[in-house]
Amino acid sequence: MLQVHHVGNRCITRIIPASVGRHVNQMLQPGFGPTRLPHPPFHASSLRRSLYLSSTAPIHFSADRRTINICLKDGKVITQRFSPTPKANLDRLAKALSELMQTPEHQPVIEGLNEEGRDRPGITFGMMEWYLDPEGDTIHRHIALPSAGELNTIEELILRRADEMDHHPHINRGKVEDRADMCMTITCTTHSPRGLSVRDMKLAQKINEILADFDTLTPWKADTTRGPKDEKLRIAGLRDRMVAANRVEINKALENCGCETAKSNSTAPLETFSKEPV
């Protein structure tokens, strides 16, 4: 079921699938977004990833600006598609991405959810870092809060800061079955010209400053009738659906803006790179 409400200059879309519960997608600025339907993100396999970058020149871009190489501390290199805005300064993008995508050295401890799980970390929908979408044109961060009330507060703070910057993220709120909507996926991207920009990096950094005052790694309330593997799959599936919902909203926005250059950039054929998300 789809419900659309207009509040001021914002369009709030509520998607209510029977199997998942309500997703709340908020398109914060009219007239932007990509045109291709989203494909499943490649981050379902890892709930608590650790991405530690090389201390020297961790990020490199190809000469045609279409590929990014991320050098890790262990010597591995992750290569994937990259799609910046045409005039984005790559040096500034590299510096900002290396800060936003790297896992903090000191992370909050996630307590077990019950006596059986006290000796192992809980699983959570939230992530400490941002990750680069496989299409290379957006960055996402997932968060999980103790209550819907705190999520409301965070959403209000993010929107207030975005209004000040005149640059808005796509925000999707979701819940599983009859549980409170305590999960949020935040997506930063630029719509015209299409791609990832320095403004997106600045917005993500400001969002991080807001999130630093909250517990964004609230443990998943496990279903005692399901095993840990099933619970992880449920979290991964919810992450996928929430990212896909944000990309659908970006698609709709760009369809309405008439930005032919942006549309042609967003529909370029996909190339095959590493499927590991960064």
Short mmCIF file of C-alpha atoms in Angstrom, two decimals:
data_model
loop_
_atom_site.label_atom_id
_atom_site.label_comp_id
_atom_site.label_asym_id
_atom_site.label_seq_id
_atom_site.Cartn_x
_atom_site.Cartn_y
_atom_site.Cartn_z
CA MET A 1 0.00 0.00 0.00
CA LEU A 2 1.29 3.47 -0.90
CA GLN A 3 0.27 6.68 0.82
CA VAL A 4 1.48 10.11 -0.29
CA HIS A 5 1.17 13.26 1.79
CA HIS A 6 2.38 16.77 0.96
CA VAL A 7 3.85 18.80 3.81
CA GLY A 8 5.10 22.19 2.71
CA ASN A 9 7.61 21.65 -0.10
CA ARG A 10 8.35 18.06 0.90
CA CYS A 11 6.72 14.87 -0.29
CA ILE A 12 6.46 12.11 2.32
CA THR A 13 5.83 8.67 0.90
CA ARG A 14 4.76 5.78 3.12
CA ILE A 15 5.23 2.29 1.70
CA ILE A 16 3.54 -0.47 3.69
CA PRO A 17 4.46 -3.99 2.46
CA ALA A 18 2.67 -6.76 4.33
CA SER A 19 5.77 -8.87 4.99
CA VAL A 20 8.01 -6.12 6.28
CA GLY A 21 5.87 -3.50 7.93
CA ARG A 22 5.88 0.19 7.18
CA HIS A 23 8.75 1.90 5.42
CA VAL A 24 8.72 5.66 5.54
CA ASN A 25 10.53 7.29 2.63
CA GLN A 26 10.99 11.01 2.77
CA MET A 27 11.94 12.79 -0.41
CA LEU A 28 13.37 15.98 0.95
CA GLN A 29 13.90 18.10 -2.15
CA PRO A 30 11.80 17.95 -5.32
CA GLY A 31 13.29 17.55 -8.76
CA PHE A 32 16.25 15.17 -8.61
CA GLY A 33 17.45 11.52 -8.66
CA PRO A 34 18.64 8.67 -11.01
CA THR A 35 16.44 6.89 -13.52
CA ARG A 36 17.49 3.23 -13.45
CA LEU A 37 15.64 0.91 -11.11
CA PRO A 38 17.87 -0.20 -8.24
CA HIS A 39 19.63 -3.54 -8.18
CA PRO A 40 20.19 -5.36 -4.87
CA PRO A 41 23.10 -3.84 -2.92
CA PHE A 42 26.07 -6.12 -2.29
CA HIS A 43 26.29 -5.70 1.47
CA ALA A 44 23.98 -8.45 2.68
CA SER A 45 26.75 -10.85 3.70
CA SER A 46 28.35 -8.71 6.40
CA LEU A 47 26.51 -7.09 9.29
CA ARG A 48 29.51 -5.81 11.27
CA ARG A 49 32.22 -5.19 8.73
CA SER A 50 35.58 -3.67 9.60
CA LEU A 51 37.09 -1.50 6.89
CA TYR A 52 40.52 -0.26 7.92
CA LEU A 53 42.22 1.76 5.20
CA SER A 54 45.89 2.05 4.38
CA SER A 55 47.60 4.89 6.25
CA THR A 56 49.13 6.22 3.02
CA ALA A 57 47.09 7.22 -0.05
CA PRO A 58 44.20 4.84 0.67
CA ILE A 59 41.99 5.98 -2.22
CA HIS A 60 42.85 6.28 -5.91
CA PHE A 61 40.67 7.10 -8.92
CA SER A 62 41.12 6.05 -12.53
CA ALA A 63 42.01 8.69 -15.12
CA ASP A 64 38.47 8.59 -16.54
CA ARG A 65 37.00 9.11 -13.00
CA ARG A 66 34.85 5.98 -13.37
CA THR A 67 36.70 3.61 -11.05
CA ILE A 68 37.75 3.84 -7.42
CA ASN A 69 40.48 1.74 -5.79
CA ILE A 70 40.41 1.50 -1.99
CA CYS A 71 43.64 0.27 -0.42
CA LEU A 72 43.22 -1.52 2.90
CA LYS A 73 45.60 -1.77 5.81
CA ASP A 74 46.14 -5.49 5.14
CA GLY A 75 47.31 -4.80 1.57
CA LYS A 76 44.09 -5.77 -0.19
CA VAL A 77 42.57 -3.46 -2.77
CA ILE A 78 38.84 -3.07 -3.39
CA THR A 79 37.94 -1.85 -6.89
CA GLN A 80 34.48 -0.75 -7.92
CA ARG A 81 32.55 1.66 -10.05
CA PHE A 82 32.67 5.36 -9.15
CA SER A 83 30.39 8.12 -10.41
CA PRO A 84 31.26 11.62 -9.16
CA THR A 85 29.67 14.82 -10.38
CA PRO A 86 31.55 16.20 -13.43
CA LYS A 87 33.40 18.96 -11.60
CA ALA A 88 33.88 17.28 -8.22
CA ASN A 89 37.41 17.73 -6.84
CA LEU A 90 38.80 14.19 -6.59
CA ASP A 91 41.39 15.07 -3.96
CA ARG A 92 38.70 16.41 -1.67
CA LEU A 93 36.46 13.43 -2.39
CA ALA A 94 39.28 11.00 -1.60
CA LYS A 95 40.05 12.68 1.72
CA ALA A 96 36.42 12.81 2.79
CA LEU A 97 35.62 9.25 1.70
CA SER A 98 38.63 7.87 3.54
CA GLU A 99 37.28 9.43 6.73
CA LEU A 100 33.62 8.51 6.23
CA MET A 101 34.10 4.89 5.09
CA GLN A 102 36.73 3.84 7.61
CA THR A 103 35.57 1.91 10.67
CA PRO A 104 36.43 3.85 13.86
CA GLU A 105 39.29 2.26 15.81
CA HIS A 106 37.23 2.38 19.01
CA GLN A 107 33.66 1.20 18.59
CA PRO A 108 30.94 1.00 21.24
CA VAL A 109 30.51 -2.45 22.75
CA ILE A 110 27.24 -4.09 21.77
CA GLU A 111 25.94 -6.19 24.63
CA GLY A 112 24.31 -9.58 24.12
CA LEU A 113 20.53 -9.61 23.91
CA ASN A 114 19.91 -12.37 26.46
CA GLU A 115 21.74 -14.64 28.89
CA GLU A 116 22.63 -17.08 26.13
CA GLY A 117 24.25 -14.29 24.14
CA ARG A 118 26.13 -12.49 26.92
CA ASP A 119 29.49 -13.83 25.76
CA ARG A 120 29.14 -12.68 22.16
CA PRO A 121 28.38 -9.31 20.56
CA GLY A 122 24.78 -8.63 19.66
CA ILE A 123 23.82 -8.10 16.04
CA THR A 124 22.54 -4.73 14.92
CA PHE A 125 21.01 -3.05 11.90
CA GLY A 126 23.26 -0.05 12.52
CA MET A 127 26.73 0.68 11.13
CA MET A 128 29.41 3.07 12.39
CA GLU A 129 30.61 4.02 8.92
CA TRP A 130 29.19 5.02 5.56
CA TYR A 131 29.60 2.78 2.55
CA LEU A 132 29.80 3.49 -1.15
CA ASP A 133 26.93 2.12 -3.21
CA PRO A 134 27.95 -0.40 -5.93
CA GLU A 135 26.90 2.15 -8.56
CA GLY A 136 29.35 4.62 -7.05
CA ASP A 137 26.95 7.56 -7.07
CA THR A 138 25.68 7.48 -3.48
CA ILE A 139 26.82 6.74 0.05
CA HIS A 140 24.61 5.11 2.70
CA ARG A 141 24.60 4.70 6.46
CA HIS A 142 22.30 2.47 8.50
CA ILE A 143 21.42 3.29 12.11
CA ALA A 144 19.35 1.57 14.80
CA LEU A 145 17.93 3.49 17.77
CA PRO A 146 16.43 2.37 21.10
CA SER A 147 13.09 4.04 20.34
CA ALA A 148 11.04 5.61 17.57
CA GLY A 149 11.09 8.83 19.60
CA GLU A 150 14.87 9.10 19.31
CA LEU A 151 14.60 8.36 15.60
CA ASN A 152 12.14 11.25 15.29
CA THR A 153 14.62 13.54 17.04
CA ILE A 154 17.47 12.48 14.76
CA GLU A 155 15.36 12.93 11.65
CA GLU A 156 14.37 16.43 12.77
CA LEU A 157 17.99 17.38 13.52
CA ILE A 158 19.19 16.05 10.16
CA LEU A 159 16.49 17.90 8.24
CA ARG A 160 17.23 21.12 10.09
CA ARG A 161 20.92 20.89 9.23
CA ALA A 162 20.12 19.89 5.63
CA ASP A 163 17.87 22.94 5.28
CA GLU A 164 20.74 25.13 6.49
CA MET A 165 23.04 23.57 3.89
CA ASP A 166 20.35 23.58 1.17
CA HIS A 167 21.34 20.00 0.38
CA HIS A 168 19.18 17.10 1.51
CA PRO A 169 19.63 13.36 2.05
CA HIS A 170 17.09 10.67 1.34
CA ILE A 171 15.87 9.14 4.60
CA ASN A 172 14.04 5.83 4.91
CA ARG A 173 12.61 4.49 8.15
CA GLY A 174 11.63 0.87 8.55
CA LYS A 175 10.46 -1.77 10.96
CA VAL A 176 10.02 -5.51 10.96
CA GLU A 177 6.57 -6.95 11.54
CA ASP A 178 4.89 -5.37 14.61
CA ARG A 179 8.02 -3.84 16.13
CA ALA A 180 8.53 -0.11 16.49
CA ASP A 181 10.24 1.65 13.58
CA MET A 182 13.69 2.02 15.11
CA CYS A 183 15.78 1.60 11.94
CA MET A 184 16.87 4.30 9.51
CA THR A 185 18.87 4.35 6.29
CA ILE A 186 20.37 7.67 5.19
CA THR A 187 21.51 8.21 1.61
CA CYS A 188 23.57 11.15 0.37
CA THR A 189 23.85 11.91 -3.34
CA THR A 190 23.69 14.83 -5.77
CA HIS A 191 20.95 14.95 -8.38
CA SER A 192 21.93 17.69 -10.76
CA PRO A 193 24.60 17.35 -11.96
CA ARG A 194 24.24 13.64 -11.22
CA GLY A 195 26.74 11.80 -9.05
CA LEU A 196 28.65 11.97 -5.79
CA SER A 197 29.86 15.43 -4.80
CA VAL A 198 31.89 17.21 -2.16
CA ARG A 199 28.59 18.62 -0.86
CA ASP A 200 27.47 15.05 -0.16
CA MET A 201 30.64 14.51 1.87
CA LYS A 202 30.04 17.66 3.90
CA LEU A 203 26.44 16.65 4.56
CA ALA A 204 27.48 13.15 5.65
CA GLN A 205 30.06 14.64 8.02
CA LYS A 206 27.43 16.90 9.58
CA ILE A 207 25.10 13.93 9.94
CA ASN A 208 27.88 12.02 11.70
CA GLU A 209 28.23 14.89 14.16
CA ILE A 210 24.52 14.61 14.95
CA LEU A 211 24.61 10.82 15.28
CA ALA A 212 27.63 10.92 17.61
CA ASP A 213 25.29 11.89 20.47
CA PHE A 214 23.07 8.82 20.04
CA ASP A 215 23.32 5.05 20.36
CA THR A 216 23.06 4.17 16.68
CA LEU A 217 24.07 0.53 17.16
CA THR A 218 21.12 -0.58 19.26
CA PRO A 219 21.13 -4.41 19.22
CA TRP A 220 18.55 -6.24 17.13
CA LYS A 221 15.81 -7.76 19.28
CA ALA A 222 16.26 -11.35 18.27
CA ASP A 223 13.32 -13.65 17.67
CA THR A 224 13.91 -16.57 20.03
CA THR A 225 12.25 -18.94 17.56
CA ARG A 226 14.89 -18.16 14.92
CA GLY A 227 18.58 -18.98 14.79
CA PRO A 228 21.36 -16.33 14.55
CA LYS A 229 21.81 -17.01 10.83
CA ASP A 230 18.14 -16.33 10.12
CA GLU A 231 18.25 -13.14 12.18
CA LYS A 232 21.28 -11.88 10.24
CA LEU A 233 19.50 -12.60 6.97
CA ARG A 234 16.50 -10.62 8.18
CA ILE A 235 18.69 -7.62 8.99
CA ALA A 236 20.51 -7.88 5.67
CA GLY A 237 17.20 -8.10 3.84
CA LEU A 238 15.85 -5.02 5.62
CA ARG A 239 19.02 -3.08 4.76
CA ASP A 240 18.64 -4.07 1.11
CA ARG A 241 15.00 -3.03 0.98
CA MET A 242 15.61 0.31 2.66
CA VAL A 243 18.48 1.21 0.31
CA ALA A 244 16.35 0.12 -2.65
CA ALA A 245 13.47 2.29 -1.42
CA ASN A 246 15.77 5.31 -1.23
CA ARG A 247 17.00 4.65 -4.76
CA VAL A 248 13.41 4.40 -6.01
CA GLU A 249 12.71 7.83 -4.50
CA ILE A 250 15.84 9.22 -6.19
CA ASN A 251 14.61 7.71 -9.47
CA LYS A 252 11.21 9.34 -9.10
CA ALA A 253 12.74 12.69 -8.31
CA LEU A 254 15.02 12.67 -11.34
CA GLU A 255 12.15 11.59 -13.58
CA ASN A 256 10.38 14.79 -12.56
CA CYS A 257 13.27 17.22 -12.90
CA GLY A 258 13.88 17.02 -16.66
CA CYS A 259 17.65 16.94 -16.20
CA GLU A 260 18.59 15.13 -19.41
CA THR A 261 22.33 15.26 -18.70
CA ALA A 262 21.86 13.77 -15.27
CA LYS A 263 19.58 11.07 -16.66
CA SER A 264 22.08 10.05 -19.33
CA ASN A 265 24.83 9.81 -16.72
CA SER A 266 22.75 7.66 -14.41
CA THR A 267 21.78 5.18 -17.13
CA ALA A 268 25.31 4.43 -18.35
CA PRO A 269 25.91 0.65 -18.69
CA LEU A 270 27.07 -1.01 -15.50
CA GLU A 271 30.60 -2.39 -15.47
CA THR A 272 31.64 -5.36 -13.38
CA PHE A 273 33.92 -4.61 -10.46
CA SER A 274 34.35 -6.05 -7.00
CA LYS A 275 31.01 -6.91 -5.42
CA GLU A 276 32.28 -6.11 -1.94
CA PRO A 277 30.63 -2.93 -0.64
CA VAL A 278 32.76 -0.08 0.62
#
